[in-house]
């Protein structure tokens, strides 16, 4: 059935590369998990006890595929890097059981949640949402997606980030407070998940500011790597 005519041009779909394939992964929504590593919660001034997870969103078109530079955003002088494991879902639903959650995952990637920390700080003080700090253009560089059929479902593995050749974040996936199946289960209580959804699962300690000209390289051992220049 042909698509109906539209009164303005259709927005371009957001398509992420899949490692080893000419096919692309179509993105529907982007969910993010806040403070999901105990050491990062501590460095941000929070209690790392296992309280219920909280979520926020970026926009699908905030994703920046590998091979593109990150343009330093306006209205901020304190932009921080946060390396994260990224999930790409092939199925979804509501109230998914943790025991079945891994069946929803198509693949994994590594990404960066760039954050306008100064704007986030102001939003926190005023009790306002974080979108100004999180959901800005190009704020989520992401590697090609690696299918789970090739690498399985990593519950452990070094996750790291280097700034101009110096390692500044160095953690392990097994340090997540809420593990991947639990993230999917908890998120599906709040939203109906669907194929094409992307989930950024939180960052370990060591976040910090970037500057124009920085080279940011990050990875998850055995999964993926990504390199981004700040321009």
Short mmCIF file of C-alpha atoms in Angstrom, two decimals:
data_model
loop_
_atom_site.label_atom_id
_atom_site.label_comp_id
_atom_site.label_asym_id
_atom_site.label_seq_id
_atom_site.Cartn_x
_atom_site.Cartn_y
_atom_site.Cartn_z
CA UNK A 1 0.00 0.00 0.00
CA UNK A 2 1.51 3.35 -1.01
CA UNK A 3 2.16 5.97 1.65
CA UNK A 4 -0.36 8.84 1.71
CA UNK A 5 0.77 12.22 0.49
CA UNK A 6 2.16 14.54 3.17
CA UNK A 7 1.79 18.31 3.49
CA UNK A 8 5.53 18.68 4.15
CA UNK A 9 8.45 16.37 3.24
CA UNK A 10 8.69 13.27 5.39
CA UNK A 11 11.47 13.37 8.01
CA UNK A 12 14.32 11.09 7.07
CA UNK A 13 14.30 7.83 9.03
CA UNK A 14 17.10 7.35 11.55
CA UNK A 15 19.10 4.32 10.42
CA UNK A 16 22.14 2.96 12.24
CA UNK A 17 24.77 0.78 10.55
CA UNK A 18 25.01 -2.89 11.48
CA UNK A 19 28.51 -4.29 11.64
CA UNK A 20 29.23 -6.68 8.78
CA UNK A 21 25.99 -5.94 6.92
CA UNK A 22 24.64 -3.58 4.29
CA UNK A 23 21.33 -3.50 6.17
CA UNK A 24 20.52 -0.79 8.69
CA UNK A 25 18.79 -0.72 12.06
CA UNK A 26 15.78 1.67 12.07
CA UNK A 27 15.44 3.66 15.30
CA UNK A 28 12.09 4.38 16.94
CA UNK A 29 12.90 5.81 20.40
CA UNK A 30 15.98 6.35 22.58
CA UNK A 31 15.74 5.66 26.32
CA UNK A 32 18.52 6.37 28.83
CA UNK A 33 19.13 5.05 32.35
CA UNK A 34 20.38 7.50 34.96
CA UNK A 35 23.05 6.76 37.59
CA UNK A 36 23.29 3.02 36.89
CA UNK A 37 26.88 2.56 38.13
CA UNK A 38 27.50 2.99 41.87
CA UNK A 39 30.81 4.84 41.47
CA UNK A 40 29.26 7.33 39.04
CA UNK A 41 26.30 7.89 41.38
CA UNK A 42 28.78 8.69 44.16
CA UNK A 43 30.80 11.10 42.00
CA UNK A 44 27.57 12.93 41.13
CA UNK A 45 26.70 13.26 44.81
CA UNK A 46 24.03 10.55 45.10
CA UNK A 47 23.47 7.45 47.21
CA UNK A 48 24.29 4.39 45.06
CA UNK A 49 21.87 2.10 46.93
CA UNK A 50 19.59 0.03 44.75
CA UNK A 51 16.67 2.42 44.47
CA UNK A 52 14.26 1.97 41.54
CA UNK A 53 15.93 2.98 38.26
CA UNK A 54 14.97 6.25 36.60
CA UNK A 55 14.84 6.99 32.92
CA UNK A 56 14.97 9.92 30.54
CA UNK A 57 14.92 10.15 26.75
CA UNK A 58 16.89 11.49 23.88
CA UNK A 59 15.43 11.88 20.40
CA UNK A 60 16.13 9.34 17.69
CA UNK A 61 17.75 12.01 15.53
CA UNK A 62 20.15 12.89 18.38
CA UNK A 63 22.04 9.71 17.49
CA UNK A 64 25.31 10.39 15.66
CA UNK A 65 26.52 7.41 13.63
CA UNK A 66 30.19 6.44 13.70
CA UNK A 67 32.46 8.40 11.39
CA UNK A 68 30.96 11.79 12.18
CA UNK A 69 32.46 14.57 14.31
CA UNK A 70 30.63 15.94 17.36
CA UNK A 71 29.94 19.68 17.05
CA UNK A 72 30.27 21.43 20.42
CA UNK A 73 26.72 22.63 21.23
CA UNK A 74 25.64 26.22 21.86
CA UNK A 75 24.55 27.71 25.19
CA UNK A 76 26.99 25.60 27.21
CA UNK A 77 30.57 25.87 28.40
CA UNK A 78 30.61 22.55 30.28
CA UNK A 79 29.86 19.57 28.03
CA UNK A 80 30.69 16.15 29.53
CA UNK A 81 31.34 12.73 27.98
CA UNK A 82 29.64 9.60 29.39
CA UNK A 83 30.48 6.24 27.78
CA UNK A 84 27.60 3.75 27.73
CA UNK A 85 26.60 0.29 26.57
CA UNK A 86 23.79 0.62 24.04
CA UNK A 87 21.02 -1.92 23.41
CA UNK A 88 19.05 -2.20 20.16
CA UNK A 89 15.70 -3.98 20.46
CA UNK A 90 14.16 -6.28 17.85
CA UNK A 91 10.94 -6.81 19.83
CA UNK A 92 9.21 -5.35 22.84
CA UNK A 93 5.96 -5.16 24.74
CA UNK A 94 4.66 -4.10 28.14
CA UNK A 95 5.50 -5.70 31.47
CA UNK A 96 8.25 -7.88 30.03
CA UNK A 97 9.61 -10.45 32.48
CA UNK A 98 13.34 -10.14 33.18
CA UNK A 99 13.76 -13.83 32.30
CA UNK A 100 12.54 -13.10 28.76
CA UNK A 101 14.11 -9.66 28.33
CA UNK A 102 17.27 -10.74 26.50
CA UNK A 103 15.08 -12.23 23.75
CA UNK A 104 14.11 -8.66 22.83
CA UNK A 105 17.66 -7.57 22.00
CA UNK A 106 18.87 -7.45 18.40
CA UNK A 107 22.36 -6.23 19.21
CA UNK A 108 24.77 -4.08 21.17
CA UNK A 109 26.89 -0.98 20.56
CA UNK A 110 28.98 1.52 22.48
CA UNK A 111 27.84 5.12 22.65
CA UNK A 112 28.48 8.45 24.34
CA UNK A 113 25.83 10.42 26.21
CA UNK A 114 27.16 13.95 25.75
CA UNK A 115 25.61 16.20 28.41
CA UNK A 116 25.46 19.97 28.81
CA UNK A 117 26.34 19.66 32.49
CA UNK A 118 25.86 23.33 33.29
CA UNK A 119 22.32 23.28 31.88
CA UNK A 120 21.62 20.00 33.67
CA UNK A 121 22.76 21.52 36.96
CA UNK A 122 20.38 24.45 36.52
CA UNK A 123 17.52 22.10 35.64
CA UNK A 124 18.16 20.02 38.76
CA UNK A 125 18.14 23.08 41.00
CA UNK A 126 14.85 24.26 39.52
CA UNK A 127 13.25 20.80 39.47
CA UNK A 128 12.89 20.90 35.70
CA UNK A 129 13.32 18.17 33.04
CA UNK A 130 16.74 17.43 31.58
CA UNK A 131 15.96 17.64 27.85
CA UNK A 132 17.95 20.87 27.36
CA UNK A 133 20.99 19.10 28.77
CA UNK A 134 20.54 15.71 27.15
CA UNK A 135 18.40 15.80 23.99
CA UNK A 136 20.33 18.23 21.80
CA UNK A 137 21.61 17.70 18.26
CA UNK A 138 24.31 15.01 17.79
CA UNK A 139 24.40 14.36 21.56
CA UNK A 140 24.59 10.56 21.27
CA UNK A 141 27.44 9.26 19.07
CA UNK A 142 27.06 5.50 18.63
CA UNK A 143 29.09 2.74 17.01
CA UNK A 144 27.74 0.27 14.49
CA UNK A 145 25.41 -2.25 16.11
CA UNK A 146 26.86 -5.73 16.61
CA UNK A 147 24.20 -8.46 16.45
CA UNK A 148 23.71 -10.52 19.59
CA UNK A 149 23.61 -13.56 17.33
CA UNK A 150 27.34 -13.01 16.85
CA UNK A 151 28.53 -12.01 20.35
CA UNK A 152 25.82 -13.26 22.69
CA UNK A 153 24.67 -11.11 25.61
CA UNK A 154 27.67 -9.71 27.48
CA UNK A 155 27.01 -9.43 31.21
CA UNK A 156 30.61 -8.42 31.88
CA UNK A 157 33.36 -6.71 29.95
CA UNK A 158 35.54 -3.64 30.24
CA UNK A 159 33.85 -0.37 29.28
CA UNK A 160 36.24 2.54 28.87
CA UNK A 161 36.78 6.00 27.41
CA UNK A 162 39.97 7.87 26.48
CA UNK A 163 40.30 11.63 26.04
CA UNK A 164 43.24 12.57 23.81
CA UNK A 165 44.88 9.23 24.53
CA UNK A 166 44.41 9.32 28.32
CA UNK A 167 42.05 6.77 29.85
CA UNK A 168 39.53 8.66 31.99
CA UNK A 169 36.68 6.16 32.34
CA UNK A 170 37.42 2.51 33.10
CA UNK A 171 34.68 0.22 34.39
CA UNK A 172 33.00 -3.11 33.74
CA UNK A 173 29.50 -3.99 32.58
CA UNK A 174 29.14 -6.19 35.66
CA UNK A 175 29.20 -3.01 37.78
CA UNK A 176 25.74 -1.97 36.60
CA UNK A 177 23.35 -1.55 39.53
CA UNK A 178 20.46 -2.63 37.29
CA UNK A 179 21.49 -5.33 34.83
CA UNK A 180 20.33 -5.40 31.22
CA UNK A 181 17.35 -7.79 31.72
CA UNK A 182 16.19 -5.73 34.70
CA UNK A 183 16.50 -2.47 32.75
CA UNK A 184 14.25 -3.80 30.00
CA UNK A 185 11.76 -5.24 32.50
CA UNK A 186 11.54 -2.03 34.53
CA UNK A 187 11.35 0.22 31.45
CA UNK A 188 8.54 -1.90 29.99
CA UNK A 189 6.44 -1.17 33.09
CA UNK A 190 6.48 2.51 32.12
CA UNK A 191 6.44 2.35 28.31
CA UNK A 192 5.39 -0.14 25.66
CA UNK A 193 8.71 -1.09 24.10
CA UNK A 194 8.91 -1.89 20.40
CA UNK A 195 11.31 -2.97 17.66
CA UNK A 196 13.68 -0.13 16.87
CA UNK A 197 13.97 1.13 20.43
CA UNK A 198 17.48 1.94 21.65
CA UNK A 199 18.47 1.93 25.34
CA UNK A 200 21.58 3.63 26.75
CA UNK A 201 22.35 1.83 30.00
CA UNK A 202 24.36 4.29 32.12
CA UNK A 203 27.99 5.28 32.60
CA UNK A 204 30.80 4.38 35.02
CA UNK A 205 32.75 6.97 37.01
CA UNK A 206 35.24 9.37 35.46
CA UNK A 207 32.96 11.69 33.48
CA UNK A 208 34.47 15.04 32.58
CA UNK A 209 34.44 18.02 30.26
CA UNK A 210 35.43 18.06 26.59
CA UNK A 211 36.94 20.91 24.60
CA UNK A 212 37.14 21.82 20.93
CA UNK A 213 39.71 19.63 19.19
CA UNK A 214 39.50 16.74 21.66
CA UNK A 215 39.65 13.20 20.32
CA UNK A 216 37.35 10.90 22.30
CA UNK A 217 37.81 7.14 21.88
CA UNK A 218 35.73 4.59 23.74
CA UNK A 219 34.79 0.96 23.67
CA UNK A 220 33.43 -2.17 25.28
CA UNK A 221 35.94 -5.00 25.07
CA UNK A 222 34.61 -7.77 22.88
CA UNK A 223 31.72 -5.64 21.61
CA UNK A 224 32.58 -2.41 19.80
CA UNK A 225 34.73 0.73 19.71
CA UNK A 226 34.07 4.32 18.66
CA UNK A 227 36.18 7.40 17.98
CA UNK A 228 34.78 10.96 17.84
CA UNK A 229 36.42 14.34 17.30
CA UNK A 230 34.97 17.39 19.07
CA UNK A 231 34.72 20.28 16.59
#
